[in-house]
Amino acid sequence: MGGDLPSGLVISGRYRVDKIIGRGGMGAVYAVRHVNTGELCALKMLLPALAANPAAVERFRTEARAPVAIGSEHVVRVIDADVSPELGDAPYIVMELLKGRDLGSELKNRGALPA
C-alpha cells in the first residue's frame, strides 16, 4: 500500500478517512469520522512495510496501551485499536482528535516555554 489513504475510504467498517494530518518514520495519522456516531477522531496507522516487523508491531501496540494504563485527562484517549485489510493488514490506533496547535509549531512561534 503506497501513498496517502484516499478520502472516503472506510476502515474496518467503522472509520471513514477525511484527510491526512501528519506522517512520520513509522506511520501516518488521519482525521477520520466514525460512520455510526459521526465522531471525528484521529487514526494512526503503522506503515504497511513495518507491519511485518514484530518489534515495530509490538512498539506500536505498546503505544496504544500506554495512554490507557496512564488514565489521565492530560493524555489522549484511545478509542480503538485493530488491524485492517484496507490498510494492508497494518495495525492502527483510533484516538480522540485534539484541537489546538502541535508543540513544534508553538515553540517555533513563541520560543522556549517556561517550565
Coordinates of C-alpha atoms in Angstrom, one line a residue:
M1 CA 0.0 0.0 0.0
G2 CA 1.7 3.2 -1.1
G3 CA 0.9 6.9 -0.7
D4 CA -1.8 8.5 1.4
L5 CA -5.1 6.9 2.1
P6 CA -7.9 8.2 -0.1
S7 CA -10.6 10.4 1.4
G8 CA -13.8 8.4 1.8
L9 CA -12.0 5.0 2.4
V10 CA -13.8 3.1 5.2
I11 CA -11.5 1.2 7.6
S12 CA -12.8 -1.8 9.5
G13 CA -16.3 -0.8 8.5
R14 CA -16.2 2.0 11.2
Y15 CA -13.9 4.8 10.3
R16 CA -14.2 7.0 7.1
V17 CA -11.0 8.8 6.1
D18 CA -11.3 12.6 5.9
K19 CA -7.7 13.8 5.4
I20 CA -4.1 13.2 6.4
I21 CA -2.9 15.1 9.5
G22 CA 0.7 14.1 9.5
R23 CA 3.3 11.4 8.8
G24 CA 6.5 10.1 10.4
G25 CA 9.0 7.4 10.0
M26 CA 6.7 4.7 11.4
G27 CA 3.3 5.7 10.3
A28 CA 0.7 8.3 9.4
V29 CA -2.2 10.0 11.2
Y30 CA -5.5 10.7 9.6
A31 CA -8.6 12.6 10.6
V32 CA -11.5 10.0 10.4
R33 CA -15.2 10.1 11.2
H34 CA -16.9 7.2 12.9
V35 CA -19.6 6.1 10.4
N36 CA -22.2 5.3 13.1
T37 CA -21.7 8.1 15.6
G38 CA -20.3 10.9 13.4
E39 CA -17.4 11.5 16.0
L40 CA -14.3 13.0 14.4
C41 CA -11.2 11.0 15.6
A42 CA -7.6 10.6 14.8
L43 CA -6.4 7.3 13.3
K44 CA -2.7 6.4 13.5
M45 CA -1.6 3.6 11.3
L46 CA 1.7 1.7 11.2
L47 CA 3.2 1.8 7.8
P48 CA 2.4 -1.5 6.0
A49 CA 6.2 -2.0 5.3
L50 CA 6.7 -2.2 9.1
A51 CA 3.7 -4.4 9.8
A52 CA 5.8 -7.5 9.0
N53 CA 8.4 -6.4 11.7
P54 CA 7.4 -8.0 15.0
A55 CA 9.4 -5.4 17.0
A56 CA 7.8 -2.5 15.3
V57 CA 4.3 -4.0 15.8
E58 CA 5.0 -4.6 19.5
R59 CA 6.2 -0.9 19.9
F60 CA 3.0 0.2 18.2
R61 CA 0.8 -2.0 20.5
T62 CA 2.7 -0.6 23.5
E63 CA 1.9 2.9 22.2
A64 CA -1.8 2.0 22.1
R65 CA -1.8 0.6 25.6
A66 CA 0.2 3.3 27.3
P67 CA -2.5 6.1 27.4
V68 CA -5.0 3.6 28.7
A69 CA -2.6 2.5 31.5
I70 CA -1.9 6.1 32.5
G71 CA -5.6 7.0 32.6
S72 CA -5.2 10.8 32.9
E73 CA -7.3 13.6 31.4
H74 CA -4.0 15.0 30.3
V75 CA -3.3 12.1 28.0
V76 CA -5.0 11.4 24.7
R77 CA -7.9 8.9 25.0
V78 CA -7.5 5.7 22.9
I79 CA -10.9 4.6 21.5
D80 CA -10.0 1.6 19.4
A81 CA -7.0 -0.5 18.1
D82 CA -7.1 -3.2 15.5
V83 CA -5.7 -4.3 12.1
S84 CA -7.4 -3.7 8.9
P85 CA -7.3 -5.3 5.4
E86 CA -7.9 -1.8 4.0
L87 CA -4.5 -0.9 5.4
G88 CA -2.7 -3.9 4.1
D89 CA -3.3 -5.7 7.5
A90 CA -1.3 -3.0 9.2
P91 CA -2.3 -2.2 12.8
Y92 CA -4.0 1.1 13.7
I93 CA -5.0 3.1 16.8
V94 CA -8.0 5.4 16.9
M95 CA -7.8 8.3 19.4
E96 CA -9.7 11.4 20.3
L97 CA -8.8 14.2 17.9
L98 CA -7.3 17.0 19.9
K99 CA -7.9 20.7 19.0
G100 CA -5.1 23.2 19.0
R101 CA -1.5 23.5 17.7
D102 CA 1.2 21.0 17.9
L103 CA 4.1 21.7 20.3
G104 CA 6.6 22.1 17.4
S105 CA 4.5 24.9 15.9
E106 CA 4.0 26.5 19.3
L107 CA 7.7 26.5 20.1
K108 CA 8.5 28.0 16.6
N109 CA 6.0 30.8 17.1
R110 CA 6.7 31.6 20.8
G111 CA 10.2 30.3 21.5
A112 CA 11.1 28.3 24.6
L113 CA 8.3 27.8 27.1
P114 CA 8.9 28.2 30.8
A115 CA 8.8 25.0 32.9

